[in-house]
XYZ file of C-alpha atoms in Angstrom:
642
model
C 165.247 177.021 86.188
C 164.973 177.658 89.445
C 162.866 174.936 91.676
C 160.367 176.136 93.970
C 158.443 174.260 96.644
C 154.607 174.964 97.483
C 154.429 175.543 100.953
C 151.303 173.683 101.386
C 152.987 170.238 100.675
C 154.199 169.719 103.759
C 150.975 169.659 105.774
C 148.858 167.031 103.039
C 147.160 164.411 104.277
C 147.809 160.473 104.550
C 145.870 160.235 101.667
C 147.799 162.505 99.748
C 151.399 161.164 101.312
C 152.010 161.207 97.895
C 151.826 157.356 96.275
C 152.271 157.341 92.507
C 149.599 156.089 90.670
C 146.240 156.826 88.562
C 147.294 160.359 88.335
C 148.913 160.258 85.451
C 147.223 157.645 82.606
C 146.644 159.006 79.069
C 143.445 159.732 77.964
C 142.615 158.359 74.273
C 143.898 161.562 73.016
C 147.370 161.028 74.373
C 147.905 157.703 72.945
C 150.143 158.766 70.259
C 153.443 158.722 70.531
C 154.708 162.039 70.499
C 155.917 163.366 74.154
C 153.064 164.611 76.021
C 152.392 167.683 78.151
C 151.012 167.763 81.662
C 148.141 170.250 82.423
C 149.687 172.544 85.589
C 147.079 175.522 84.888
C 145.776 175.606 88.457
C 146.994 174.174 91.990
C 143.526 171.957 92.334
C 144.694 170.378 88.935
C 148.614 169.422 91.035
C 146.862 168.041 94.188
C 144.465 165.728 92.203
C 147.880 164.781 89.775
C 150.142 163.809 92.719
C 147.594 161.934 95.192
C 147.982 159.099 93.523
C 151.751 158.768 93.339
C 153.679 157.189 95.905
C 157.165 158.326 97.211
C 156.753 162.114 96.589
C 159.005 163.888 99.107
C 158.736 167.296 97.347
C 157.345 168.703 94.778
C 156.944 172.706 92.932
C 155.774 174.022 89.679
C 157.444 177.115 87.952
C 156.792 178.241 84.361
C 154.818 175.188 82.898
C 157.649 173.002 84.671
C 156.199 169.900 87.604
C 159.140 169.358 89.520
C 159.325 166.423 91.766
C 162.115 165.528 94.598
C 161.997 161.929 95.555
C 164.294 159.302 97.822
C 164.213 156.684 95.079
C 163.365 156.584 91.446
C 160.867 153.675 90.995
C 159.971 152.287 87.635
C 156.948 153.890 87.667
C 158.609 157.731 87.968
C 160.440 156.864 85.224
C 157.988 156.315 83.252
C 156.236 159.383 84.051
C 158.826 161.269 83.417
C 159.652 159.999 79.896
C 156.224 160.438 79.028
C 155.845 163.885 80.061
C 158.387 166.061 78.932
C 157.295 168.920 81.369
C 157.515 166.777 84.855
C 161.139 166.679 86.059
C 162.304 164.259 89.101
C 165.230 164.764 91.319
C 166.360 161.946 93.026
C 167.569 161.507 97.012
C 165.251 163.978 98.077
C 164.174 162.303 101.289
C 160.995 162.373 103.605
C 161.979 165.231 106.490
C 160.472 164.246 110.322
C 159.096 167.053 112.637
C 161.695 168.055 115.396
C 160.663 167.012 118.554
C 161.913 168.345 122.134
C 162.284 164.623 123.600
C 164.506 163.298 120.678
C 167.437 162.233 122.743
C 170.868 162.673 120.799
C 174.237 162.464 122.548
C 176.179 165.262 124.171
C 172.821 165.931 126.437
C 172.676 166.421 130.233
C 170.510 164.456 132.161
C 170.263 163.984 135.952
C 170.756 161.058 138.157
C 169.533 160.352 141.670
C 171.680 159.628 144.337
C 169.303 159.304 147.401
C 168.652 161.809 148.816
C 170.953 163.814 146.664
C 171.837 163.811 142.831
C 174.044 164.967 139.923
C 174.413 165.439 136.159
C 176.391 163.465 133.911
C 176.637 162.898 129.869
C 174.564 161.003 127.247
C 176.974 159.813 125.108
C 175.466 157.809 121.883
C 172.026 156.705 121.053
C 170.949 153.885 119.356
C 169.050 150.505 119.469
C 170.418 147.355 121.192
C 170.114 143.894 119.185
C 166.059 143.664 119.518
C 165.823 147.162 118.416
C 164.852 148.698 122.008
C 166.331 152.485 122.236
C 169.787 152.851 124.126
C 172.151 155.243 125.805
C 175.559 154.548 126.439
C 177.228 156.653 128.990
C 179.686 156.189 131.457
C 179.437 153.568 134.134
C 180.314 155.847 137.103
C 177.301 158.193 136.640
C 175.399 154.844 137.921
C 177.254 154.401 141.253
C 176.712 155.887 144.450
C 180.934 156.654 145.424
C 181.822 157.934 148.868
C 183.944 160.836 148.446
C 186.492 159.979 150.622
C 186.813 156.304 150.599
C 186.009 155.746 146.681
C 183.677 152.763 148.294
C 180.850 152.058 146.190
C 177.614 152.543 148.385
C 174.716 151.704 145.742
C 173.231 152.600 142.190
C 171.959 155.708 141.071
C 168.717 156.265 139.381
C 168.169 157.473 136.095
C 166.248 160.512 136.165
C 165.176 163.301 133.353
C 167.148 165.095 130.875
C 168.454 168.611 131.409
C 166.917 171.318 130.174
C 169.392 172.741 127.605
C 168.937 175.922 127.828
C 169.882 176.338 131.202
C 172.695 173.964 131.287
C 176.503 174.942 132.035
C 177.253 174.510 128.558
C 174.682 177.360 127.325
C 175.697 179.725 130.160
C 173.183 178.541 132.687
C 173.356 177.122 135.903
C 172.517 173.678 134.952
C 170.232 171.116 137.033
C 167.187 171.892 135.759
C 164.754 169.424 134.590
C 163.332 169.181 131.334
C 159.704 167.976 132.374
C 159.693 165.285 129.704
C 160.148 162.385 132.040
C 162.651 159.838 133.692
C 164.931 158.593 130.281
C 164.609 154.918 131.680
C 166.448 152.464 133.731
C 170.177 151.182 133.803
C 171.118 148.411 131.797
C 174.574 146.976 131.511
C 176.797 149.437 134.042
C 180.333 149.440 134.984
C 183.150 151.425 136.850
C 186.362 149.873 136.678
C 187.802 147.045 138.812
C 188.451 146.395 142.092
C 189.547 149.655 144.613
C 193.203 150.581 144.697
C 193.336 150.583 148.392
C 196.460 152.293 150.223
C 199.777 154.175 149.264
C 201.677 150.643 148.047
C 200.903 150.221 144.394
C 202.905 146.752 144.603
C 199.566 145.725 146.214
C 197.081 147.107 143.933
C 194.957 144.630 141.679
C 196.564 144.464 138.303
C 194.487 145.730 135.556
C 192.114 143.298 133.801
C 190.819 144.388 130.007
C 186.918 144.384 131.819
C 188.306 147.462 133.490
C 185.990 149.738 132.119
C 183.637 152.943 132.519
C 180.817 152.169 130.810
C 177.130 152.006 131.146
C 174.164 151.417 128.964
C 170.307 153.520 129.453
C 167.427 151.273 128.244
C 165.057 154.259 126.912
C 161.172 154.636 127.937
C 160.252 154.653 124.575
C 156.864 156.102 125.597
C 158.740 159.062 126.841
C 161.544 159.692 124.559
C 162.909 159.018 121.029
C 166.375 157.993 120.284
C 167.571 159.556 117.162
C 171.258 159.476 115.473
C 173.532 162.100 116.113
C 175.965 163.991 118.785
C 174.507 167.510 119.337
C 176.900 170.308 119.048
C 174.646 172.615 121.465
C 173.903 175.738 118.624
C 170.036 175.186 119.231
C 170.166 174.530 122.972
C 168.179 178.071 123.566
C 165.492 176.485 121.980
C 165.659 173.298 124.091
C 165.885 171.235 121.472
C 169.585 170.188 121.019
C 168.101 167.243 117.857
C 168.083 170.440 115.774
C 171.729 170.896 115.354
C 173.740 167.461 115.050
C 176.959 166.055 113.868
C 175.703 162.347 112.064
C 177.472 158.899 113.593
C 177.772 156.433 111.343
C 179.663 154.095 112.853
C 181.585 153.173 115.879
C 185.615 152.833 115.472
C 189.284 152.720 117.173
C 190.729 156.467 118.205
C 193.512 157.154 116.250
C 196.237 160.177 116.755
C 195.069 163.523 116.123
C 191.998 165.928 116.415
C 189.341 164.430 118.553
C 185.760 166.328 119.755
C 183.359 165.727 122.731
C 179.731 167.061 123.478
C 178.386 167.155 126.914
C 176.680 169.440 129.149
C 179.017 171.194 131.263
C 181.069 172.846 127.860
C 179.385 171.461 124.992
C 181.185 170.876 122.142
C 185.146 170.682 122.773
C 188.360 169.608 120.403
C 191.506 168.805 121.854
C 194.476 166.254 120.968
C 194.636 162.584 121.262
C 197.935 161.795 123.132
C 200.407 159.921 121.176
C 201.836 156.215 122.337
C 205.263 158.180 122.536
C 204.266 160.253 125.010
C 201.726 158.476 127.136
C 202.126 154.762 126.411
C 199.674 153.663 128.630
C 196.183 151.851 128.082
C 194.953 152.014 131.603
C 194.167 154.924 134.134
C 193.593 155.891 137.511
C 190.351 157.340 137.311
C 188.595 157.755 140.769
C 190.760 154.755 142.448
C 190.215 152.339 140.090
C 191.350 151.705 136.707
C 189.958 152.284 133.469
C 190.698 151.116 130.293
C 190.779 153.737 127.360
C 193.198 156.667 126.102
C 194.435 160.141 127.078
C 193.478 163.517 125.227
C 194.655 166.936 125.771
C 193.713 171.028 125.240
C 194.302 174.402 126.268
C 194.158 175.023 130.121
C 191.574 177.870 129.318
C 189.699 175.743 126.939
C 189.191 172.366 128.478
C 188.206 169.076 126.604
C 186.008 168.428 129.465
C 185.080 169.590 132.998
C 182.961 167.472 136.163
C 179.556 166.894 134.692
C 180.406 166.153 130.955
C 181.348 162.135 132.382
C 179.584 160.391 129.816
C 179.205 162.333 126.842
C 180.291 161.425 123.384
C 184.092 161.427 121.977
C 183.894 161.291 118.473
C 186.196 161.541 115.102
C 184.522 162.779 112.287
C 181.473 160.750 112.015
C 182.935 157.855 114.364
C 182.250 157.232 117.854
C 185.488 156.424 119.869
C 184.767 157.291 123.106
C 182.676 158.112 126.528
C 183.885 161.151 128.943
C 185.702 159.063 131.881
C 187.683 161.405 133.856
C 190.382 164.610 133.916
C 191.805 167.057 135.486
C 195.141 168.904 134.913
C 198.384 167.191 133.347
C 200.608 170.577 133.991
C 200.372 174.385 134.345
C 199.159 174.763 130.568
C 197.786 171.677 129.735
C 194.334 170.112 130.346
C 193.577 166.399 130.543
C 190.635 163.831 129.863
C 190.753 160.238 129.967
C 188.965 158.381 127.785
C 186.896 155.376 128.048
C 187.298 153.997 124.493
C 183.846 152.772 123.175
C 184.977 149.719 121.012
C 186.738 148.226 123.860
C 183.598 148.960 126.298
C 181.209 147.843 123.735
C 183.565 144.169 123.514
C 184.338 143.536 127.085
C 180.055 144.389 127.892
C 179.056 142.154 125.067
C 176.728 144.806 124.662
C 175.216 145.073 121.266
C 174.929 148.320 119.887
C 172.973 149.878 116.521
C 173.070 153.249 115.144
C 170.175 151.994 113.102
C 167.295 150.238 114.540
C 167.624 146.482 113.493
C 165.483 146.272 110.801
C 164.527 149.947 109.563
C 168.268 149.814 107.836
C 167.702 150.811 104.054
C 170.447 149.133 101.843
C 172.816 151.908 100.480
C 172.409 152.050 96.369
C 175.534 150.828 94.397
C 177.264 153.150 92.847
C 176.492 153.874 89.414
C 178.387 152.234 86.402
C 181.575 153.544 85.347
C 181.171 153.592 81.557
C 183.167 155.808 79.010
C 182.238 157.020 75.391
C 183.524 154.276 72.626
C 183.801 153.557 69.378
C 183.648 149.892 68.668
C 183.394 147.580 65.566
C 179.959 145.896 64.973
C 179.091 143.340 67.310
C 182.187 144.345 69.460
C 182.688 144.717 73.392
C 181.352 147.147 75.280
C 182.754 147.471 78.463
C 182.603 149.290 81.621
C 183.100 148.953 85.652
C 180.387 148.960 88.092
C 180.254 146.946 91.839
C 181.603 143.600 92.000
C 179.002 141.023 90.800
C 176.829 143.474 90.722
C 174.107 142.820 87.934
C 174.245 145.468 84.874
C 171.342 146.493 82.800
C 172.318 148.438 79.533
C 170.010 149.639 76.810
C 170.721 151.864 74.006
C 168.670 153.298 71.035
C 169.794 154.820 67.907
C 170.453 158.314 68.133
C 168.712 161.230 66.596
C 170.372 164.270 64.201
C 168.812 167.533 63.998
C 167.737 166.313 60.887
C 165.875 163.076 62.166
C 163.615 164.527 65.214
C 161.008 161.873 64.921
C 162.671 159.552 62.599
C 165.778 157.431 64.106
C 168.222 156.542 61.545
C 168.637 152.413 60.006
C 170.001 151.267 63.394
C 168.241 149.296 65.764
C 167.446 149.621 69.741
C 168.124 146.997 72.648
C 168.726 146.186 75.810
C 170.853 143.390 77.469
C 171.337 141.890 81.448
C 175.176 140.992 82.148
C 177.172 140.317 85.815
C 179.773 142.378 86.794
C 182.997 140.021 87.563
C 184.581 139.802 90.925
C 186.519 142.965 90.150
C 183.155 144.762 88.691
C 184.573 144.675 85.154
C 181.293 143.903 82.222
C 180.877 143.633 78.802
C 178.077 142.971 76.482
C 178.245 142.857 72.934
C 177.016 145.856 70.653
C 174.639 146.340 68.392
C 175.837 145.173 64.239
C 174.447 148.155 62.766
C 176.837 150.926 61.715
C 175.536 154.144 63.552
C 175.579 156.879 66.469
C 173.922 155.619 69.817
C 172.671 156.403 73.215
C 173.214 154.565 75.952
C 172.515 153.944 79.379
C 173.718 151.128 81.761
C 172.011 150.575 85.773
C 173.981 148.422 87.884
C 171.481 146.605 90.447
C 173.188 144.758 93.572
C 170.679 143.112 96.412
C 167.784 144.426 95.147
C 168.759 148.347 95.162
C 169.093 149.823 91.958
C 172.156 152.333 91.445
C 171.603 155.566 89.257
C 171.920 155.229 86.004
C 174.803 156.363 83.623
C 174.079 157.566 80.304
C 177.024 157.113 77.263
C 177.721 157.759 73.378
C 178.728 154.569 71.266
C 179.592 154.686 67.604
C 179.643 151.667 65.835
C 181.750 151.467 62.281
C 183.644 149.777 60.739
C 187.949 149.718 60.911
C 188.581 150.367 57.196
C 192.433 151.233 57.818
C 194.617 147.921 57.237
C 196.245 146.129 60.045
C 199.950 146.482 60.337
C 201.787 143.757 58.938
C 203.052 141.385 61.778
C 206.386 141.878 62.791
C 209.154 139.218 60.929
C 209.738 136.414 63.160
C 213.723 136.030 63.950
C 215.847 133.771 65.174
C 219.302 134.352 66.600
C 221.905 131.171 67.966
C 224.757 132.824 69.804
C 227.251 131.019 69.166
C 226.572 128.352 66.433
C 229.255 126.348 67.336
C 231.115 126.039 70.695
C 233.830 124.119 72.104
C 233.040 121.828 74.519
C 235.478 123.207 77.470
C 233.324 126.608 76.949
C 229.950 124.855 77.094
C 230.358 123.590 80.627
C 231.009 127.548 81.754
C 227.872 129.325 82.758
C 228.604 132.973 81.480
C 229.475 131.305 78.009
C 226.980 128.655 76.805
C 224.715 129.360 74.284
C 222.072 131.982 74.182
C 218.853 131.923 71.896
C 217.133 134.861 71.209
C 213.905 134.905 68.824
C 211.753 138.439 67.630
C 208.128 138.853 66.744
C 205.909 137.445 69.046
C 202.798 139.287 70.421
C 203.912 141.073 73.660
C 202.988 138.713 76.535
C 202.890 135.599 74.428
C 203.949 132.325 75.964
C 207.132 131.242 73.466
C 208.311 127.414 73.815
C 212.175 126.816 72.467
C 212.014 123.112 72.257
C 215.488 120.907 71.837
C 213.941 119.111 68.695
C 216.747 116.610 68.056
C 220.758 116.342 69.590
C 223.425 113.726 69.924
C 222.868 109.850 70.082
C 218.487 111.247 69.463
C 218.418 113.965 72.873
C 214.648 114.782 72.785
C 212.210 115.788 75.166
C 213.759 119.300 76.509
C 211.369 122.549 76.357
C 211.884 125.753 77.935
C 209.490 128.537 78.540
C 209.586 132.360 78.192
C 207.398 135.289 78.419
C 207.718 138.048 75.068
C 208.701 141.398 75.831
C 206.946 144.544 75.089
C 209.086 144.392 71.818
C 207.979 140.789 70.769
C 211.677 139.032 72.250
C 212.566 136.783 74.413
C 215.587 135.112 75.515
C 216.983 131.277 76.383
C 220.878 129.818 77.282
C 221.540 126.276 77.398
C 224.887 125.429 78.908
C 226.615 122.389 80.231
C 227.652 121.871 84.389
C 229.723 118.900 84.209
C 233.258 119.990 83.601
C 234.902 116.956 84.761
C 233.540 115.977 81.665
C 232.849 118.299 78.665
C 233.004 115.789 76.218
C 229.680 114.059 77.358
C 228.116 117.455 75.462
C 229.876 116.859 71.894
C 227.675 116.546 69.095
C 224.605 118.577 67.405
C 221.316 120.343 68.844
C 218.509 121.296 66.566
C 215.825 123.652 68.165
C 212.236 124.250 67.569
C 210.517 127.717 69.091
C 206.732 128.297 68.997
C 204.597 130.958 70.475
C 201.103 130.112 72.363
C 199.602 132.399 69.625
C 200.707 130.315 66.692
C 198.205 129.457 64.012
C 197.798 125.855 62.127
C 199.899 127.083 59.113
C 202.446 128.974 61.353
C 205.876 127.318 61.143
C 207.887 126.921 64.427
C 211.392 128.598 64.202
C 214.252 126.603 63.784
C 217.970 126.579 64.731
C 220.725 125.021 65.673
C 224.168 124.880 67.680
C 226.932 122.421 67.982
C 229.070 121.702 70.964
C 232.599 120.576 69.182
C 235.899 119.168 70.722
C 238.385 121.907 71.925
C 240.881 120.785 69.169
C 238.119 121.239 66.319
C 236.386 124.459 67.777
C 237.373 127.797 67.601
C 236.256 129.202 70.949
C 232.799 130.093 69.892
C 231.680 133.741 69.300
C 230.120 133.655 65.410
C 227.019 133.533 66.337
C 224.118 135.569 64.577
C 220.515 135.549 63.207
C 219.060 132.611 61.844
C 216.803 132.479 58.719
C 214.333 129.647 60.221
C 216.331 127.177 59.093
C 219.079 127.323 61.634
C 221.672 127.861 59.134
C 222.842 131.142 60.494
C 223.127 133.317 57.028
C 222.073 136.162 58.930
C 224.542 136.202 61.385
C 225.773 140.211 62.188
C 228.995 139.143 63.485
C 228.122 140.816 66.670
C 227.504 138.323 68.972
C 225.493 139.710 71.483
C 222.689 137.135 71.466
C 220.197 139.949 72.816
C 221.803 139.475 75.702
C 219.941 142.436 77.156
C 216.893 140.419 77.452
C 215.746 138.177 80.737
C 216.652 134.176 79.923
C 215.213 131.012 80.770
C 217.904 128.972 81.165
C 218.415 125.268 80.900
C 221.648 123.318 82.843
C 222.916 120.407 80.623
C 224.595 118.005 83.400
C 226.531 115.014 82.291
C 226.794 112.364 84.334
C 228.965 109.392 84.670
C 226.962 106.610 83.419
C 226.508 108.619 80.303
C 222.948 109.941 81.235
C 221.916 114.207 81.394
C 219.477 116.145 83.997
C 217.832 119.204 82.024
C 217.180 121.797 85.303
C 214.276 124.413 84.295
C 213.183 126.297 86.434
C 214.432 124.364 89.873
C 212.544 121.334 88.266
C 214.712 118.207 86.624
C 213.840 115.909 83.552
C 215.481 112.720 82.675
C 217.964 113.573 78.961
C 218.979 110.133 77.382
C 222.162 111.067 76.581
C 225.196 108.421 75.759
C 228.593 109.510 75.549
C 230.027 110.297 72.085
C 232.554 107.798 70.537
C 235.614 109.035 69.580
C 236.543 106.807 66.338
């Protein structure tokens, strides 16, 4: 349906500024609960509806239909507009301001006096300083009075009016003209670079310091001129308003390489090309015999970035502000060039505080609203979703309605419950237990603003299919026996490998019993995606393999084990080198480590990661079990040989 707007809306009254209210009660007859219908027959009947409803920005009616634009949906809209099913709102329609010829944006001309002489320079960026008086920021040599031919400073300039746009430079005029809306204010903090660069030997120039800059601040005669957001780009300037037509600034940032833009009011609104560290690695500038902190950008010799009179205005990126107009001139036969005072440095070294909001008048930004997707979950299961980190999420649902249930909602019931986002915005809150089809709707809220709401389908039912059978836990001892000279060798050893664990399950092999009562050694693994994982034990003293003879039971568990699970069990035995046979039959135990399952094969899994576990014998008879770079006592005494 297409929305229309009456025209006489913009022009009500204060008292009809639109503030939601008494408009809208139900009479006796309404009461019922059926949706209601709002009267729209005649425009007398709209105007007495909407003057007592607060936030109204906009509103039209079209074929029985109220529409309503408004910034923010309170609680009191919503109501409304569930209870008439003929009044639709739309939200972040906002309250517009009247134009007005003395907004000040950047990219304007104004003029400066110089005694008995003058000149034009550059706004740059408006905005409020810390106690939310307006601003300019421009560059710090339009406030100097500079000899021509010595550079010598020989006073301050004044600040005078703004330019009339229409008949600056930058909309084909001649430029100098005043705009008759009175002097913008008074200097603030102003600055032109360092000390003079005095005679042809640059060994005796002043190094550069980083306060080295062009920069200046305006503070505004707020009785004379508004500061609003924005850089002009000079398509209304015939009208002399340049507010009309602005690019928004939302924040103030570092340059980076690229496409940069300027507005000011010699050629309006220019692009040209930051200059790359690789080709002009420099961070300070001649400019006018001194230097100047910033950065160097380039264009077209027939379109320049900037010409004498746009000092001051506003380099931007986007909808950052990087930059004042310093100074320029021509870097070769094709190429123009601008130096650029770079704003976040300027703003630093001032200590100038600088708001593209007035302190204060900032409305918090709404969180984003919830990130939920369609489900179907089990009674009383999870719901989840994603919204702003600790943000606080509101979800409701009611039962949903079939064609065949238009006023009757089927044997499920409605609710509503509060839950906090975590630190990485995940929530869940537990569903309803009736079987059914439902709507619902979750509203993340974070500092008081209230995000938009997302609407979702949940069905709740049962799982009647059966739950695969858990895989068959496995055990495999690779080799069950070993000879003691290929224990102590780190690529033989024995490996343990064990199958049907959960994926990501913690599983604990634990040396349950060995020679002369060795107790006390664990090792830990993480399961695979397939439910395996993988552990070798071997021996590192090979002066003496014999401290390793005799037999080692072994337990494994998983974290995930139940009270009636049994651990898995197995075994291995380290054996003399005249009694063993080299090792290699090793294969799948049954849980009872007696190896009937054995394929023959050998491998151990030995495709799987291992935790491995160093056996060391030591002189005195005692072992060091090394897990993970950490070492545990092993009793261990040396086996007799009768």
């Amino acid at each position: 349906m297409q929305k229309k707007l009456v025209q006489s809306s913009l022009a009500l009254s204060a008292a009809a500024a639109l503030s939601l209210g008494s408009a809208f009660v139900a009479s006796p007859a309404m009461a019922d609960s059926a949706p209601q219908k709002l009267d729209l027959q005649s425009e007398a009947q709209i105007q007495k509806a909407l003057s007592g409803i607060e936030g109204v920005n906009a509103y039209g009616a079209d074929s029985g239909e109220l529409n309503i634009g408004v910034a923010k949906k309170t609680s009191e809209i919503k109501d409304l507009e569930k209870k008439y099913d003929n009044v639709n709102v739309t939200e972040g329609v906002k309250e517009l301001k009247p134009y007005e010829k003395n907004d000040l944006v950047g990219g304007a001309g104004y003029l400066v006096n110089a005694g008995e002489s003058g000149g034009a320079c550059s706004t740059g960026f408006s905005g409020w300083d810390g106690d939310g008086k307006p601003v300019v920021l421009t560059a710090g040599h339009c406030s100097k009075i500079i000899n021509e031919q010595t550079n010598e400073f020989e006073g301050d300039t004044t600040v005078d009016q703004t330019e009339q746009p229409s008949t600056s430079e930058a909309n084909g005029g001649e430029g100098f003209k005043p705009s008759k809306n009175g002097v913008i204010g008074k200097w603030g903090f102003h600055n032109f670079g360092g000390d003079l660069l005095e005679g042809a030997d640059q060994d005796k120039w002043p190094e550069p310091s980083e306060s080295d800059i062009d920069f200046a601040v305006i503070n505004v005669d707020e009785s004379k001129y508004n500061v609003k957001n924005g850089i002009t780009d000079w398509k209304t300037a015939d009208s002399d308003d340049l507010a009309k037509s602005t690019q928004e600034i939302s924040k103030v940032g570092a340059h980076k390489e690229g496409s940069i833009q300027k507005s000011g009011r010699t050629t309006g609104q220019t692009e040209g090309e930051v200059l790359p560290r690789s080709e002009y690695d420099f961070d300070y500038q001649n400019v006018g015999g001194r230097w100047v902190h910033g950065f160097g950008v380039t264009a077209p010799i027939d379109k320049p970035f900037s010409q004498p009179g746009d000092s001051g205005g506003g380099v931007y990126q986007g909808s950052t502000a990087v930059g004042v107009i310093s100074g320029g001139g021509d870097l070769d036969a094709n190429t123009s060039f601008t130096w650029v005072a770079d704003l976040d440095h300027s703003l630093e070294q001032s200590g100038t505080d600088f708001n593209l909001e007035k302190p204060g008048d900032e409305t918090p930004e709404a969180p984003a609203a919830p990130k939920v997707d369609d489900q179907t979950i089990e009674p009383e299961g999870a719901i989840t979703g994603k919204a702003e980190a600790g943000a606080e999420v509101e979800v409701k649902w009611e039962a949903a309605k079939t064609e065949s249930e238009k006023t009757s909602p089927q044997a499920a019931e409605d609710g509503s419950k509060k839950v906090k986002a975590d630190k990485n915005g995940k929530f869940s809150v537990e569903g309803p237990k009736a079987e059914g089809d439902y709507k619902f709707s979750a509203t993340a809220t974070v500092e008081g603003q209230e995000s938009k709401t997302t609407e979702f389908d949940v069905t709740v039912q049962k799982d009647e299919s059966e739950s695969p059978a858990p895989a068959e836990r496995e055990i495999s001892v690779d080799p069950k026996e070993i000879s003691a000279s290929d224990f102590v060798k780190e690529d033989k050893g024995v490996t343990i490998t064990v199958k049907g664990f959960d994926e990501g399950e913690k599983v604990t092999l634990k040396v349950a019993s060995g020679p002369e009562n060795v107790e006390g050694i664990t090792l830990d693994e993480t399961a695979n995606e397939n439910g395996a994982a993988a552990f070798s034990i071997y021996g590192t003293s090979d002066s003496d393999p014999s401290a390793y003879l005799g037999k080692y039971n072994l337990d494994v568990t998983g974290a995930n084990d139940t009270e009636d699970e049994d651990a898995l069990n197995g075994s291995f035995e380290v054996v003399a080198d005249e009694d063993g046979n080299g090792g290699g039959n090793g294969g799948d135990d049954d849980g009872n480590g007696d190896g009937s399952n054995d394929d023959g094969n050998g491998d151990g899994g030995s495709d799987l990661p291992r935790t491995g576990a160093e056996l060391t014998g030591l002189a005195a008879g005692a072992g060091l079990l090394v897990v993970g770079g950490t070492a545990v006592v092993l009793t261990m005494r040396r086996k007799k040989n009768d």
